[in-house]
CSV table of C-alpha atoms and ligand atoms in Angstrom, one decimal:
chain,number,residue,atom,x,y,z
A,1,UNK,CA,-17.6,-18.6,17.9
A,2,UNK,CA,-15.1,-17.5,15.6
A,3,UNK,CA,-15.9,-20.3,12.6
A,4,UNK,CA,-19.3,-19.0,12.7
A,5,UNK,CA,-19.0,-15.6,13.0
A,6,UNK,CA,-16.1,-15.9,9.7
A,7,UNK,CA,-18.7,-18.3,7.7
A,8,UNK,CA,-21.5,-15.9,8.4
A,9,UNK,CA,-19.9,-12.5,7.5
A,10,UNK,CA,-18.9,-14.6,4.2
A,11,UNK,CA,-22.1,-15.2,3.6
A,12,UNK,CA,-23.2,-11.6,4.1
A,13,UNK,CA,-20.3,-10.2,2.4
A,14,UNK,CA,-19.3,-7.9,5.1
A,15,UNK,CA,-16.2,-9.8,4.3
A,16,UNK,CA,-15.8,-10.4,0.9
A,17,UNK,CA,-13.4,-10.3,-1.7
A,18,UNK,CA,-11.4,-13.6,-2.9
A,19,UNK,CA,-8.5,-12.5,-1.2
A,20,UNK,CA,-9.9,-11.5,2.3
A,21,UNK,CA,-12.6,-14.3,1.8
A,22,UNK,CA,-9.6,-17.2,1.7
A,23,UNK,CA,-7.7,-15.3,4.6
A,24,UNK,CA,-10.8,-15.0,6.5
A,25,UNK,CA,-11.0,-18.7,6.1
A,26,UNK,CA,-7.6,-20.1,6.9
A,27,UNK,CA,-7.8,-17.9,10.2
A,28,UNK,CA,-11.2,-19.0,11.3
A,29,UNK,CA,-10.2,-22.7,10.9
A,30,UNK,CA,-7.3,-22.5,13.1
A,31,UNK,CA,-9.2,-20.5,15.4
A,32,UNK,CA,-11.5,-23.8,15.9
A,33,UNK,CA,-9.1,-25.7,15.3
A,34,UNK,CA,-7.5,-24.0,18.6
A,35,UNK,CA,-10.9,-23.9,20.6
A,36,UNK,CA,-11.6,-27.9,20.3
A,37,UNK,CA,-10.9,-29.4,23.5
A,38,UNK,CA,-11.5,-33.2,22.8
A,39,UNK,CA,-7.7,-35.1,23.1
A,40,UNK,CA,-9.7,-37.7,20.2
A,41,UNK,CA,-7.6,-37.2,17.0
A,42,UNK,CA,-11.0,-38.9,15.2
A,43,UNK,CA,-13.4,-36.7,16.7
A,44,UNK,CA,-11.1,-33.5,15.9
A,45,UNK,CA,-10.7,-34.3,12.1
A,46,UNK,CA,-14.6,-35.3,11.7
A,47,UNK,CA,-14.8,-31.7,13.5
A,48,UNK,CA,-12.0,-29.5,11.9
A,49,UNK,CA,-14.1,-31.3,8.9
A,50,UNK,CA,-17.5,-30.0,9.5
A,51,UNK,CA,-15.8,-26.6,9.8
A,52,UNK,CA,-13.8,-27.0,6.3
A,53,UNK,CA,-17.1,-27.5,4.9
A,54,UNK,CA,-19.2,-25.1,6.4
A,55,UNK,CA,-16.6,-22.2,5.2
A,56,UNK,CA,-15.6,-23.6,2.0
A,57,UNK,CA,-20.0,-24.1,1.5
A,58,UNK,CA,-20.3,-20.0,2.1
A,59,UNK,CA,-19.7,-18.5,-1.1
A,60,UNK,CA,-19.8,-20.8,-4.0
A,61,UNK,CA,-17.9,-18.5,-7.4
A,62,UNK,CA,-14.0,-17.9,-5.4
A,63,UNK,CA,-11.7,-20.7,-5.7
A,64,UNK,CA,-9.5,-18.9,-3.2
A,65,UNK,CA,-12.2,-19.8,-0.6
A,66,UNK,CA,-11.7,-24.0,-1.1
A,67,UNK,CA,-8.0,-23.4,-2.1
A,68,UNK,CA,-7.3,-21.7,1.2
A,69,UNK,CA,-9.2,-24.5,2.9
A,70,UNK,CA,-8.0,-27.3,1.2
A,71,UNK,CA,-4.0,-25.6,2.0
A,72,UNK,CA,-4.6,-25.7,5.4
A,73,UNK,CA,-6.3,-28.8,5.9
A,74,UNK,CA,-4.0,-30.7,3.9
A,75,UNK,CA,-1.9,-30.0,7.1
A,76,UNK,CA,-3.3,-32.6,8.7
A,77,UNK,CA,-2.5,-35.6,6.9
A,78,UNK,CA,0.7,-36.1,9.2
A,79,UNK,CA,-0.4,-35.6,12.7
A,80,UNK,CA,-0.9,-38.4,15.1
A,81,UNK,CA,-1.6,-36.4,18.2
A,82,UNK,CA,-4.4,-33.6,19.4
A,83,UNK,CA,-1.7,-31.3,19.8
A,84,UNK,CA,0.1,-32.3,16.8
A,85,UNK,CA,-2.8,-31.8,14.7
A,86,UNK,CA,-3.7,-28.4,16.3
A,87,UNK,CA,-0.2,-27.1,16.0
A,88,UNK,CA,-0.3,-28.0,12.0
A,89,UNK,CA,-3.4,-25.9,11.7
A,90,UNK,CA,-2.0,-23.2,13.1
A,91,UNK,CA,1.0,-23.2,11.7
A,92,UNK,CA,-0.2,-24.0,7.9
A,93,UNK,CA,-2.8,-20.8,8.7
A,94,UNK,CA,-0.4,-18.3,9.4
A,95,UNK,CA,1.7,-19.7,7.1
A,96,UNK,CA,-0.9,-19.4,4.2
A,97,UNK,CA,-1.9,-15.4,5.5
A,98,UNK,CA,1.1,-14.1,5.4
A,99,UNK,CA,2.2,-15.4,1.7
A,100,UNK,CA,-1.0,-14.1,0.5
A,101,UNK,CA,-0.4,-11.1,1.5
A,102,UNK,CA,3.2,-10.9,0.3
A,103,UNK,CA,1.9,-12.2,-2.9
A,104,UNK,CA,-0.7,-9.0,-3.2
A,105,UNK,CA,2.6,-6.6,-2.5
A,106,UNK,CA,4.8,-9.1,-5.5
A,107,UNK,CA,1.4,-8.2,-7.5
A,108,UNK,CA,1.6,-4.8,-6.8
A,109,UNK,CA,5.5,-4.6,-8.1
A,110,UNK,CA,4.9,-6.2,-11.1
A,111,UNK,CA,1.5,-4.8,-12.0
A,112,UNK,CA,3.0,-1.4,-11.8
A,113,UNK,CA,5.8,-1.5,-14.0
A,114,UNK,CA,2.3,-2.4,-16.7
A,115,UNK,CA,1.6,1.6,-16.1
A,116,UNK,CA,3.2,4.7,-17.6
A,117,UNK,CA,3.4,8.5,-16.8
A,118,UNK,CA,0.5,10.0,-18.1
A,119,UNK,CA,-2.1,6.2,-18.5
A,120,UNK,CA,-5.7,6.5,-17.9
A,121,UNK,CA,-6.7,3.0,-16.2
A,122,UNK,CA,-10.0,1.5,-15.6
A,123,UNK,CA,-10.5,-0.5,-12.6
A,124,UNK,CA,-13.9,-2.4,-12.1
A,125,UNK,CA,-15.4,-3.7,-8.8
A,126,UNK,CA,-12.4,-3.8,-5.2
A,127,UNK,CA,-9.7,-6.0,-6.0
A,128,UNK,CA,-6.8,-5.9,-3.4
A,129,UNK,CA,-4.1,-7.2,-6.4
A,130,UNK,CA,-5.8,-4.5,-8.7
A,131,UNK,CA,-5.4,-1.6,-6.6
A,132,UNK,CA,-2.1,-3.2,-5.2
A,133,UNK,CA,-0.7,-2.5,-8.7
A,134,UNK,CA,-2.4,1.3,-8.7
A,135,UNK,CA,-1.1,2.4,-5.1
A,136,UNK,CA,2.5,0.7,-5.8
A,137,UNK,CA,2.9,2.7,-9.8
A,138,UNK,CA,1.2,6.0,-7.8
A,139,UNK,CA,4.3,5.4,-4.9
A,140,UNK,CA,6.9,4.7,-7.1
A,141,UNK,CA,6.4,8.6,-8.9
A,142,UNK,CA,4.2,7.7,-11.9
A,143,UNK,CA,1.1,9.7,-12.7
A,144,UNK,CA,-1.9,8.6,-14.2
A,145,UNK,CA,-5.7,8.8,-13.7
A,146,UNK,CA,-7.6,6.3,-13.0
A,147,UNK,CA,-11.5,5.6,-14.0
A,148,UNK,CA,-13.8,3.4,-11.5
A,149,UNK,CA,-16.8,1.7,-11.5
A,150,UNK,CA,-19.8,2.1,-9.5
A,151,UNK,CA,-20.0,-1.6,-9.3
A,152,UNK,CA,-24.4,-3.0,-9.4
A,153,UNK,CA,-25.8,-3.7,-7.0
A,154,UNK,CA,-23.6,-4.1,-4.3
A,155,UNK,CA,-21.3,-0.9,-5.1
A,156,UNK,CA,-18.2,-2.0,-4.3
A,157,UNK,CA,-16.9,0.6,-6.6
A,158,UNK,CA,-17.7,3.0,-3.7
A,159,UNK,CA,-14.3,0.8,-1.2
A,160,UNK,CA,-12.3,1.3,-4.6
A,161,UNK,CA,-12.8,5.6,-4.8
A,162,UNK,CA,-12.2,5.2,-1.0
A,163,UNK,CA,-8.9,3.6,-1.6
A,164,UNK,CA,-7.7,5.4,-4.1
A,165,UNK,CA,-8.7,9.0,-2.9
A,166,UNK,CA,-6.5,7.6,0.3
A,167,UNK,CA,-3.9,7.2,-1.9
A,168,UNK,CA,-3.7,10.5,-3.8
A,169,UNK,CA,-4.9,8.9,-7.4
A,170,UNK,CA,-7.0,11.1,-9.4
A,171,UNK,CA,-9.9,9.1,-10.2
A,172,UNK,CA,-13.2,9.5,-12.3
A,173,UNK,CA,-16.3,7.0,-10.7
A,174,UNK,CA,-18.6,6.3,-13.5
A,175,UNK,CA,-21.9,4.0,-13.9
A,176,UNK,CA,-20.9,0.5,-14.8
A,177,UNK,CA,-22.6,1.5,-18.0
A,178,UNK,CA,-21.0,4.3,-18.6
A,179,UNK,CA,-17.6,2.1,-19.6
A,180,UNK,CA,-18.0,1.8,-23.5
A,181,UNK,CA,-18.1,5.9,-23.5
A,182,UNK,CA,-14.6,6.1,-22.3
A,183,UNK,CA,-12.9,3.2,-23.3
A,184,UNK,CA,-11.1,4.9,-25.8
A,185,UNK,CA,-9.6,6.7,-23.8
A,186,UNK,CA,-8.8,4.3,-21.6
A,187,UNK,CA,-5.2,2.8,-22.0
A,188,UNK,CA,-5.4,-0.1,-19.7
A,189,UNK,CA,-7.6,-2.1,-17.7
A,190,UNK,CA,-6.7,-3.7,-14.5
A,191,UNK,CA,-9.1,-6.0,-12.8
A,192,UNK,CA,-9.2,-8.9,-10.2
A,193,UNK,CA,-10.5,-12.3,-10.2
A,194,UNK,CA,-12.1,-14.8,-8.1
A,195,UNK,CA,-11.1,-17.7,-10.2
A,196,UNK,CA,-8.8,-18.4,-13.2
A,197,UNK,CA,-9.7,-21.6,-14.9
A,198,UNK,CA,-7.2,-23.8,-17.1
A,199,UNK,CA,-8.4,-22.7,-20.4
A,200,UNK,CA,-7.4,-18.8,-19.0
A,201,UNK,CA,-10.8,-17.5,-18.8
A,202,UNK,CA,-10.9,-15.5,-16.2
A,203,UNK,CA,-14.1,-15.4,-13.4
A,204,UNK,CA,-14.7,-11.9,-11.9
A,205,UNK,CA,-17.8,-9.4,-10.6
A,206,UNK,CA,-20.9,-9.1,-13.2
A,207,UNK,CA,-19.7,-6.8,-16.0
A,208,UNK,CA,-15.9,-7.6,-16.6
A,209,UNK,CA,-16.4,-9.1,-19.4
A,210,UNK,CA,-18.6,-6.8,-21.0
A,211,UNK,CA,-16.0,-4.1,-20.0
A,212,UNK,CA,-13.3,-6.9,-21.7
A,213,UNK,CA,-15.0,-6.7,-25.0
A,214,UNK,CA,-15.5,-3.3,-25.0
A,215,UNK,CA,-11.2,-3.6,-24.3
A,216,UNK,CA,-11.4,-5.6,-27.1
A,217,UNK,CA,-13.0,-3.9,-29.9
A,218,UNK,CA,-11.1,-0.7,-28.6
A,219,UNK,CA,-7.4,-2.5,-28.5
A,220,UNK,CA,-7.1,-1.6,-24.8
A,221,UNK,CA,-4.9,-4.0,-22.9
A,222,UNK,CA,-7.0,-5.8,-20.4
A,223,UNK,CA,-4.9,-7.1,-17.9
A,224,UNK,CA,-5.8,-9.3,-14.4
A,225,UNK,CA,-4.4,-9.1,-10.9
A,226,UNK,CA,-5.1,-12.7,-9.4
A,227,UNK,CA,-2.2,-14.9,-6.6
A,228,UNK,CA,-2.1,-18.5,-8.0
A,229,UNK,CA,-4.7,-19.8,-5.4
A,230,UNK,CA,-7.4,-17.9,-7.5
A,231,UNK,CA,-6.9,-20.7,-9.8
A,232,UNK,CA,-8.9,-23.3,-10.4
A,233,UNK,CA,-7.0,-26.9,-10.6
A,234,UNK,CA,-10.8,-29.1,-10.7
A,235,UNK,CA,-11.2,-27.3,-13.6
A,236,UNK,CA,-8.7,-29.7,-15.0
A,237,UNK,CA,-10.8,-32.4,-14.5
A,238,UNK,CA,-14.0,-30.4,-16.3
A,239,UNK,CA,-15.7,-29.0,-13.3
A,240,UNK,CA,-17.1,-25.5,-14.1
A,241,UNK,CA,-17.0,-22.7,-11.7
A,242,UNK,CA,-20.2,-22.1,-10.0
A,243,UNK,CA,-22.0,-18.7,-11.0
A,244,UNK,CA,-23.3,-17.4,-7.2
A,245,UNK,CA,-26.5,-15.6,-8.2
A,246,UNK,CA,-27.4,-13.7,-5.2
A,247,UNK,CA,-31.0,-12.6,-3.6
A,248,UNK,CA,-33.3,-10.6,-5.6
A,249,UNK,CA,-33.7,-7.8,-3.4
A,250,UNK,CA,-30.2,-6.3,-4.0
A,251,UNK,CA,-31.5,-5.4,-7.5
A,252,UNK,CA,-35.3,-4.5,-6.8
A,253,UNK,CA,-36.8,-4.0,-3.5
A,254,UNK,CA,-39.0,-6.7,-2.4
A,255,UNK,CA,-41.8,-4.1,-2.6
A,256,UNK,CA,-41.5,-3.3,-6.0
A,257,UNK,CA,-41.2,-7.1,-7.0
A,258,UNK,CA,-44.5,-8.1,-5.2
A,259,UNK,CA,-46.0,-5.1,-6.9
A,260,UNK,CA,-44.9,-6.9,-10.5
A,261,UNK,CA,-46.2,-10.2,-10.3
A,262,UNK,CA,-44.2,-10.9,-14.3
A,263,UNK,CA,-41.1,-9.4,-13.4
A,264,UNK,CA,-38.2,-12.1,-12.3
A,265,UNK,CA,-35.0,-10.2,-11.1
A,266,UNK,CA,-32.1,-12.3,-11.9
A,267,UNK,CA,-28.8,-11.5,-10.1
A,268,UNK,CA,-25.5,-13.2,-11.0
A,269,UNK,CA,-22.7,-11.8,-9.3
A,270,UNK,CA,-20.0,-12.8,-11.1
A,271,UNK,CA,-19.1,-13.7,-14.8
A,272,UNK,CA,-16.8,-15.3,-16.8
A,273,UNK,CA,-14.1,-14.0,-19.7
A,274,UNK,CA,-12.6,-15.8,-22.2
A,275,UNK,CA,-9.3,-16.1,-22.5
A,276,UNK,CA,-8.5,-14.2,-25.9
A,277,UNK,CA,-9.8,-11.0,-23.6
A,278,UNK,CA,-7.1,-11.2,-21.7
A,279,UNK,CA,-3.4,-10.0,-22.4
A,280,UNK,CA,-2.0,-10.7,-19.1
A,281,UNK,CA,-2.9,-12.2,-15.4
A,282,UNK,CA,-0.2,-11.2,-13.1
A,283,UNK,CA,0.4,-13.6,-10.8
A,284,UNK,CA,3.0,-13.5,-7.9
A,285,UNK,CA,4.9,-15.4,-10.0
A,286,UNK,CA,5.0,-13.3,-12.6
A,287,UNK,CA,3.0,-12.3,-15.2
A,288,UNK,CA,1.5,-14.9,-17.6
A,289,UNK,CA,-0.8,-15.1,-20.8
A,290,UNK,CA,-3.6,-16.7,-20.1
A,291,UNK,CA,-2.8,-19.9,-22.0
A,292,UNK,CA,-0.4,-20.7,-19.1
A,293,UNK,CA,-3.2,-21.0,-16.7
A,294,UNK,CA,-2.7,-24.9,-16.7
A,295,UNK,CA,1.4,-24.8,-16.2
A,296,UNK,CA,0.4,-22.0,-12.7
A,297,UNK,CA,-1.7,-24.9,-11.7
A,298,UNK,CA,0.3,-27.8,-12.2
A,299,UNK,CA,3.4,-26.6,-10.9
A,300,UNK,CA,2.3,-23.4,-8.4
A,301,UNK,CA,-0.7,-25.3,-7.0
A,302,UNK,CA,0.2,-29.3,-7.0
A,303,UNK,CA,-2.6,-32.0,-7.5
A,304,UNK,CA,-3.1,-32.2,-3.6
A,305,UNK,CA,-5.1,-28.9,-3.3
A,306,UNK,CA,-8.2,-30.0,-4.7
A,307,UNK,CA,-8.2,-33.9,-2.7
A,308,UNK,CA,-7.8,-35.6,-6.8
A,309,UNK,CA,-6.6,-38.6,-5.2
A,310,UNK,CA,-9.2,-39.1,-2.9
A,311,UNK,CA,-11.6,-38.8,-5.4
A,312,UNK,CA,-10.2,-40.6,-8.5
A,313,UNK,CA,-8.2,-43.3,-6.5
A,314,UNK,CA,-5.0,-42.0,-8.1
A,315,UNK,CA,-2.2,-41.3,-6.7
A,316,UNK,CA,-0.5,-38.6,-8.2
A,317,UNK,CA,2.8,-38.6,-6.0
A,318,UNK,CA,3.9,-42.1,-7.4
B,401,RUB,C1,-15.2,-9.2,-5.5
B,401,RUB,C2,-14.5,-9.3,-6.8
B,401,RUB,C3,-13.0,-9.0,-6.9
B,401,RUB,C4,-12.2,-10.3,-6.7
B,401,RUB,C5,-10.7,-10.0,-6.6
B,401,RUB,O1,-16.5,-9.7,-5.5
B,401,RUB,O2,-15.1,-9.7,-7.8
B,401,RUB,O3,-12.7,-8.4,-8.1
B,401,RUB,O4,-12.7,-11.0,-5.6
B,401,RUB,O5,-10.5,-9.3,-5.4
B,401,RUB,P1,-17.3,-9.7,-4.2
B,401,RUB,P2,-9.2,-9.4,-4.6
B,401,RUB,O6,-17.4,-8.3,-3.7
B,401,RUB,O7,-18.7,-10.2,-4.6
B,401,RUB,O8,-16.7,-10.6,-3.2
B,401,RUB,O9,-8.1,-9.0,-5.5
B,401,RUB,O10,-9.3,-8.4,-3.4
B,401,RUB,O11,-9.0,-10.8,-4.1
């Protein structure tokens, strides 16, 4: 079963990533969408439904993950038929795929013209828009070094050296604790981000914003990679972004724990940075300072993506 298959390798993280995540997503819901073979337009919404919720419930920190979802489903909201309805799924899927990943390659273009001959750039966690930027300033002649992170506890920093070795891009992998050491010699900072919220404070893997203070104090540009559907429009309404704190075990093996009855292993996965860390988010649209979060999600986004009608009984289309 393809929904299950998607929402359970979310889960796991064998996909993962804000980008694939919301990909993953749109493609498994019109894969059910395509497998339902009631001809009851009430019985496929309550279903196509269930399934919206069971992938948007997977990972709980990316806003691309209910964004994509909410896109897609939105599709519905015309169709009178079976076919009709499956049709809009479909469409509104691959529709929603392929401009994500056109807006990685617009990323990449703009995020490279950030980087000069000669930069050393550190790069924390795997973040498709991040290393978009990287691979498009390494093909377009310009040479620079980059430094990487190892990434606790999951090491994703080990995809990232993988990528970039691919590429050609000299690159230094350090500890995650290593990044105050270099920082001073580090000219620029290019991260991702799982969610942008309207105040510009940008959510992203455990220890980018430690690594945006060190920025900080050092006057390094910190600059994020993140499409518009990483932003957050409930956020207008107050609604925080969920911290996913993740099992205890990818930290300490249950065997140790047991062993040390007063130790508590806490493991949150992402965290958030403020917006005066930030000097840039490029977005496909260009890039922005964070204080324009609100204007990406008013006018990229629209009202509809995160159901604000249904909720506060307005409608915003009057
Ligand atoms: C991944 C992570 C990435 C963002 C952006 O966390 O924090 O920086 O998702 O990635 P995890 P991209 O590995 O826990 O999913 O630019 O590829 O969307």
């Amino acid at each position: 079963m393809v929904l299950t298959d998607t929402a359970d390798k979310i889960k796991s993280m064998e996909i993962r990533g804000a980008g694939r995540i919301a990909r993953a997503a749109a493609l498994a819901l019109s894969g059910h969408a395509e497998s339902l073979e009631s001809n009851d337009l009430n019985s496929f919404l309550d279903e196509m439904k269930r399934a919206a919720d069971l992938l948007a419930g997977t990972r709980p920190t990316a806003v691309s993950l209910p964004n994509a979802v909410n896109i897609v489903m939105a599709s519905l909201s015309q169709a009178t038929t079976v076919p009709e309805a499956k049709l809009a799924i479909v469409t509104k899927a691959r529709e929603f795929i392929q401009s994500s990943k056109h807006a990685v390659e617009r990323i990449g273009k703009i995020g490279a013209r950030h980087i000069s001959n000669g930069d050393i750039i550190l790069t924390h966690c795997n973040s498709e828009a991040a290393l978009a930027c990287l691979i498009e300033a390494h093909r377009s002649g310009k040479v620079f070094t980059v430094f990487a992170t190892e990434v606790r506890p999951r090491n994703q920093g080990h995809l990232t050296i993988r990528v970039l070795n691919e590429a050609g891009i000299k690159t230094n992998f350090i500890v995650d604790s290593a990044v105050r050491s270099f920082i001073n010699d580090i000219d620029l900072v290019i991260t991702g981000a799982d969610a942008v919220t309207v105040n510009g404070a940008v959510v992203n893997k455990i220890g980018t914003s430690q690594i945006a203070l060190a920025a900080h104090e050092a006057r390094t540009n910190f600059v994020v990679a993140a499409e518009t559907y990483k932003f957050a429009p409930r956020t207008i309404l107050g609604e925080l972004i969920e911290i996913e704190e993740r099992p205890p075990d990818e930290v300490l093996p249950d065997e140790i724990a047991k062993s040390l009855p007063y130790i508590t292993v806490r493991n949150p996965v992402f965290d958030v940075t403020p917006a005066e860390y930030v000097d840039l988010i490029i977005t496909e649209s260009g890039a922005i300072p964070p204080q324009m979060a609100y204007i990406i999600i008013r006018d990229y986004l629209g009202w509809d993506i995160s159901e604000f009608g249904k909720e506060f009984d307005i409608d915003h289309h009057d």
